[in-house]
Amino acid sequence: MSSVEGATSAASGVRLSFGFGTDRGLRRELNEDSFLAADPMFAVADGMGGHEAGEVASRECIQTLSQQRILTAGSREATASDLQQALRQADARIRELTNARAGTTVSGTVLVEERGVPYWLVFNVGDSRTYRLSQGNFAQVSVDHSEVQELVDGGIITPAEALIHPRRHVVTRALGTGSDTEADFWLMPVEEGDRIMVCSDGLSGELSDDQIHRALSTLRHPQDAVDSLIQSALRSGGRDNITVVVVDASNINGTAGEVTLNNPETAQFPEITGADDTLPRMPLAEETPPSTAPDIADDEVLESIPDSVLAPKAAAAIDTAPTDEAPSDAFPLDAEQVPAATLSHEENHG
């Protein structure tokens, strides 16, 4: 496993502190994940194709994004159109190198500003994920482009059935292969103490939203959260490559603080329910079936982390439960700006 941490401060005053790490997992021969964690972009790409092809696809995606002038350090000018153009360049490059036999998912966020107001510009292609913990509210922002998500949205299977469906790893959008490569975008104002997490499905496939929420809510430093989450995923089975990026925002409008972690009313973690509904846009069933995720004690998420890094009162219970709906202040960008494409691509990936 590799992990590094970093911090940066932009001219506008917004301060970012972040950590990141990746692990091959316990069953994969290669690590086909790639990631970027450098102001203003934080992204994770999960390659698919095997025999090093997936590794090439994810690497080329991240490299293309990192070479964009509009995404250089300190820049806050990127738009959804800029990102979509960069992703199309990555798609073309991957097809050229692999003859369209490999692909990659990608999800992440870019810190941008509009009239001096900071925003998270979240983007997604495939089933890697971007989550947000803000003012005590935890939610998955991105929406999976996967076959089971389509089945759930169509009412064909239930959320519980999606968790164990044999085609739960089949994606419906990817870069480098298939005909549907367009990204979805969301724009959200940055709040004081915001924490964003981007991950490959090697994490979300092993841990429930409750377990992810617990680590993000109680571990004060982003690198501690990254390391704890990766170790928990490995203890849960580590069946896929695991990559996690966590970034914190502070000093919004010159008001330095840690609302998400230090506010006594938001730092506490809700009682674990056992429901592992990690797919977005899923209506709640009348009765929640028993969790199909591996049975992991709540304390395992925080195992080996010193008490000094835990937020005060982190283990206490509150009434606000995590939700799998997109945050209320997140809104997708105009569909005319990012045209929709048709469902066409199916491929198991690691």
XYZ file of C-alpha atoms in Angstrom:
350
model
C 0.000 0.000 0.000
C 1.155 3.533 -0.708
C -0.072 6.647 1.021
C 0.987 10.277 1.087
C -0.512 13.440 2.475
C -0.501 17.038 1.403
C -1.866 20.478 2.062
C -2.224 23.556 -0.046
C -3.601 27.071 0.226
C -5.094 28.936 -2.705
C -4.886 32.663 -3.334
C -8.602 33.012 -2.599
C -8.039 31.849 0.976
C -9.642 28.407 0.700
C -7.326 25.937 2.364
C -7.199 22.292 1.326
C -5.708 19.452 3.352
C -5.722 16.006 1.811
C -4.529 12.434 2.060
C -4.517 9.540 -0.373
C -3.534 5.913 -0.708
C -3.908 2.838 -2.885
C -3.538 -0.899 -2.357
C -3.510 -3.828 -4.779
C -5.814 -5.755 -2.488
C -5.555 -9.402 -1.495
C -6.715 -11.121 -4.675
C -5.598 -9.026 -7.648
C -2.240 -9.563 -9.323
C -2.017 -5.953 -10.529
C -3.225 -2.598 -9.264
C -5.275 -1.155 -12.133
C -6.299 1.947 -10.149
C -4.732 5.376 -10.697
C -5.400 8.641 -8.894
C -4.674 12.356 -8.861
C -4.549 14.403 -5.662
C -3.250 17.891 -6.366
C -5.029 21.215 -6.004
C -7.438 21.846 -7.689
C -8.289 18.264 -8.819
C -8.847 15.063 -6.853
C -9.765 12.003 -8.914
C -9.709 8.198 -8.943
C -9.697 6.039 -12.091
C -10.395 2.293 -11.973
C -9.052 0.488 -15.041
C -10.652 -2.592 -16.539
C -9.437 -5.051 -19.111
C -6.804 -7.086 -17.273
C -3.335 -8.128 -18.461
C -2.030 -4.606 -17.775
C -4.548 -3.055 -20.203
C -6.674 -1.693 -17.380
C -3.609 -0.212 -15.757
C -2.776 1.580 -19.022
C -6.312 2.919 -19.338
C -6.518 4.374 -15.833
C -2.990 5.788 -16.028
C -3.655 7.545 -19.328
C -6.888 9.007 -17.974
C -5.181 10.523 -14.938
C -2.171 11.679 -16.936
C -4.379 13.456 -19.469
C -6.282 15.247 -16.698
C -3.067 16.270 -14.947
C -1.695 17.856 -18.128
C -4.604 20.244 -18.660
C -3.540 23.887 -18.315
C -6.906 24.847 -16.871
C -6.319 22.314 -14.054
C -2.842 23.469 -13.046
C -2.034 24.281 -9.429
C -3.954 27.229 -8.066
C -6.325 27.518 -11.026
C -10.014 27.952 -10.203
C -11.322 28.551 -13.721
C -12.252 25.045 -14.924
C -15.776 24.410 -16.217
C -17.741 21.257 -16.978
C -17.014 21.847 -20.662
C -13.276 21.976 -19.946
C -13.462 18.729 -18.018
C -15.567 17.001 -20.652
C -13.071 18.003 -23.328
C -10.215 16.593 -21.234
C -12.107 13.352 -20.665
C -12.731 13.027 -24.400
C -8.998 13.435 -24.977
C -8.364 10.678 -22.441
C -10.935 8.462 -24.138
C -9.247 8.918 -27.529
C -5.807 8.274 -26.087
C -6.904 5.053 -24.356
C -8.531 3.765 -27.550
C -5.368 4.508 -29.481
C -3.112 2.677 -27.030
C -5.335 -0.357 -26.380
C -7.297 -0.609 -29.626
C -10.481 -0.072 -27.568
C -9.908 -3.317 -25.651
C -9.567 -1.634 -22.267
C -11.334 1.113 -20.400
C -11.535 2.965 -17.128
C -14.046 4.544 -14.821
C -13.224 7.907 -13.260
C -14.771 10.055 -10.545
C -13.645 13.094 -8.635
C -13.962 16.789 -7.929
C -12.334 20.048 -8.959
C -12.277 23.153 -6.759
C -13.520 26.077 -8.869
C -14.635 29.637 -8.210
C -17.403 31.761 -9.652
C -17.305 35.460 -8.755
C -15.059 34.642 -5.846
C -17.373 31.934 -4.451
C -15.783 28.453 -4.202
C -17.592 25.402 -5.573
C -16.990 21.681 -5.841
C -17.346 20.583 -9.474
C -17.950 16.831 -9.166
C -17.707 14.581 -12.225
C -18.271 10.871 -12.827
C -18.030 8.186 -15.522
C -18.714 4.614 -14.355
C -18.965 3.286 -10.800
C -16.073 4.873 -8.967
C -17.619 7.231 -6.418
C -17.452 10.684 -4.869
C -18.932 11.250 -1.397
C -19.364 14.419 0.650
C -19.518 15.005 4.398
C -20.770 18.546 4.970
C -22.208 20.196 8.063
C -22.868 16.745 9.533
C -24.651 15.440 6.428
C -23.114 12.485 4.569
C -24.121 11.503 1.038
C -22.903 9.946 -2.163
C -22.802 12.727 -4.761
C -22.002 10.740 -7.892
C -24.505 8.318 -9.421
C -23.228 4.917 -10.521
C -23.253 4.137 -14.228
C -23.841 0.438 -13.707
C -26.224 -2.230 -14.884
C -27.675 -2.826 -11.431
C -28.297 0.891 -10.998
C -30.351 0.867 -14.194
C -32.288 -2.151 -12.927
C -32.986 -0.500 -9.583
C -34.069 2.762 -11.229
C -36.418 0.769 -13.450
C -37.939 -1.050 -10.486
C -36.765 -4.431 -11.774
C -34.689 -5.321 -8.714
C -34.589 -4.008 -5.170
C -31.659 -2.174 -3.576
C -30.934 -5.255 -1.459
C -30.874 -7.473 -4.543
C -28.490 -5.047 -6.263
C -25.898 -5.585 -3.540
C -25.563 -9.288 -4.393
C -26.542 -9.242 -8.057
C -24.104 -11.278 -10.210
C -23.757 -8.336 -12.622
C -23.209 -5.677 -9.990
C -19.735 -4.900 -11.410
C -20.929 -4.353 -14.971
C -20.599 -0.669 -15.884
C -22.655 1.126 -18.500
C -20.250 4.004 -19.137
C -16.466 4.027 -19.361
C -13.629 5.851 -21.059
C -11.698 3.990 -23.764
C -14.313 1.444 -24.757
C -17.975 1.342 -25.706
C -20.012 4.178 -27.146
C -21.101 5.970 -23.955
C -18.279 8.043 -22.477
C -20.025 11.247 -21.380
C -19.566 12.347 -17.776
C -22.184 13.568 -15.337
C -21.466 16.776 -13.426
C -22.684 18.362 -10.180
C -21.897 21.818 -8.800
C -22.012 22.430 -5.036
C -20.956 25.457 -2.976
C -18.062 24.697 -0.639
C -19.033 24.857 3.035
C -16.669 25.381 5.955
C -15.265 22.037 7.091
C -16.349 20.114 3.980
C -14.786 16.681 3.535
C -14.824 15.038 0.100
C -13.919 11.382 -0.450
C -13.255 9.813 -3.853
C -12.782 6.049 -4.136
C -12.726 3.080 -6.458
C -15.321 0.340 -5.999
C -12.697 -1.722 -4.191
C -13.629 0.368 -1.145
C -17.386 0.831 -1.634
C -17.740 -2.876 -2.488
C -16.243 -3.903 0.859
C -17.559 -1.295 3.305
C -21.058 -0.008 3.913
C -21.914 3.684 3.811
C -22.247 3.586 7.597
C -18.695 2.324 7.983
C -17.339 4.904 5.550
C -19.298 7.639 7.340
C -17.905 6.571 10.706
C -14.288 6.860 9.582
C -14.818 10.177 7.827
C -16.707 11.620 10.807
C -14.276 10.641 13.525
C -10.752 10.749 12.110
C -9.530 14.324 12.198
C -6.743 14.155 9.641
C -7.601 13.089 6.066
C -4.603 10.754 5.846
C -5.724 8.917 8.977
C -9.153 8.427 7.376
C -7.577 7.121 4.156
C -5.333 4.643 5.949
C -8.121 3.391 8.210
C -10.559 2.893 5.320
C -8.053 0.952 3.229
C -7.154 -1.298 6.152
C -10.828 -1.929 6.859
C -11.458 -2.879 3.234
C -8.537 -5.298 3.366
C -9.886 -6.891 6.549
C -13.247 -7.204 4.854
C -11.743 -9.283 2.058
C -9.792 -6.924 -0.184
C -11.203 -8.550 -3.307
C -10.360 -5.636 -5.584
C -7.863 -2.802 -5.883
C -8.591 -0.142 -3.267
C -7.922 3.569 -3.808
C -9.078 6.427 -1.583
C -8.586 10.198 -1.706
C -9.872 12.442 1.104
C -9.746 16.243 0.920
C -10.819 18.791 3.548
C -11.705 22.442 2.897
C -11.358 25.196 5.465
C -10.946 28.963 5.747
C -13.981 29.505 3.525
C -14.544 33.271 3.240
C -11.714 33.728 5.718
C -13.505 31.847 8.516
C -11.090 29.116 9.490
C -12.814 26.283 11.282
C -13.601 22.598 11.273
C -17.385 22.432 11.232
C -17.588 18.861 9.994
C -15.269 17.344 12.578
C -15.151 19.699 15.540
C -18.773 20.761 15.906
C -20.048 18.697 18.866
C -23.439 18.357 17.192
C -22.077 17.063 13.896
C -18.958 15.157 14.885
C -20.868 12.391 16.601
C -21.677 9.309 14.563
C -25.176 7.814 14.274
C -25.957 4.368 15.510
C -24.920 1.700 12.993
C -28.053 0.254 11.393
C -26.474 -2.619 9.479
C -28.032 -1.503 6.188
C -25.400 -1.440 3.451
C -27.317 0.470 0.803
C -24.431 2.138 -1.018
C -26.092 2.567 -4.391
C -27.571 6.050 -5.057
C -31.136 7.007 -5.917
C -32.551 3.881 -4.294
C -36.015 4.154 -2.694
C -36.209 2.718 0.783
C -37.867 -0.655 1.014
C -40.669 -1.174 3.506
C -38.516 -3.676 5.329
C -34.733 -3.501 5.249
C -33.281 -6.995 4.647
C -30.285 -8.108 6.667
C -27.015 -6.678 5.401
C -25.179 -8.761 2.796
C -21.874 -7.032 3.430
C -19.212 -8.794 5.531
C -19.922 -8.487 9.229
C -17.352 -6.053 10.534
C -17.446 -4.669 14.026
C -17.847 -0.908 14.083
C -14.587 -0.483 15.979
C -12.617 -2.159 13.178
C -12.930 0.961 11.067
C -10.977 2.824 13.716
C -8.571 0.025 14.619
C -4.931 1.003 15.117
C -5.738 4.720 15.037
C -4.424 6.612 18.096
C -6.978 8.285 20.335
C -5.246 11.611 19.673
C -6.527 11.737 16.116
C -10.148 11.013 16.947
C -12.624 13.878 17.019
C -14.178 14.577 20.431
C -17.375 12.666 21.204
C -17.034 10.878 17.859
C -18.517 7.625 19.025
C -21.709 9.091 20.467
C -25.016 8.718 18.644
C -27.080 11.441 16.973
C -30.408 11.475 15.198
C -29.105 12.456 11.764
C -28.535 9.272 9.730
C -26.477 9.176 6.531
C -28.452 9.277 3.321
C -27.798 7.795 -0.099
C -29.467 10.712 -1.861
C -27.374 13.427 -3.495
C -26.900 16.521 -1.278
C -29.749 19.013 -1.499
C -27.379 21.774 -2.599
C -25.908 19.676 -5.391
C -27.375 20.247 -8.807
C -26.472 18.688 -12.175
C -25.320 21.048 -14.885
C -27.389 21.844 -17.960
C -27.929 18.731 -20.066
C -27.348 20.780 -23.210
C -23.838 21.507 -21.985
C -23.133 17.845 -21.324
C -25.201 15.811 -23.818
C -26.563 12.435 -22.744
C -25.507 9.236 -24.496
C -27.188 5.870 -24.870
C -26.544 2.724 -22.885
C -24.166 0.438 -24.722
C -21.149 -0.769 -22.802
C -20.973 -3.842 -20.590
C -17.784 -5.256 -19.157
C -16.706 -6.782 -15.876
C -13.852 -4.877 -14.321
C -11.498 -5.092 -11.415
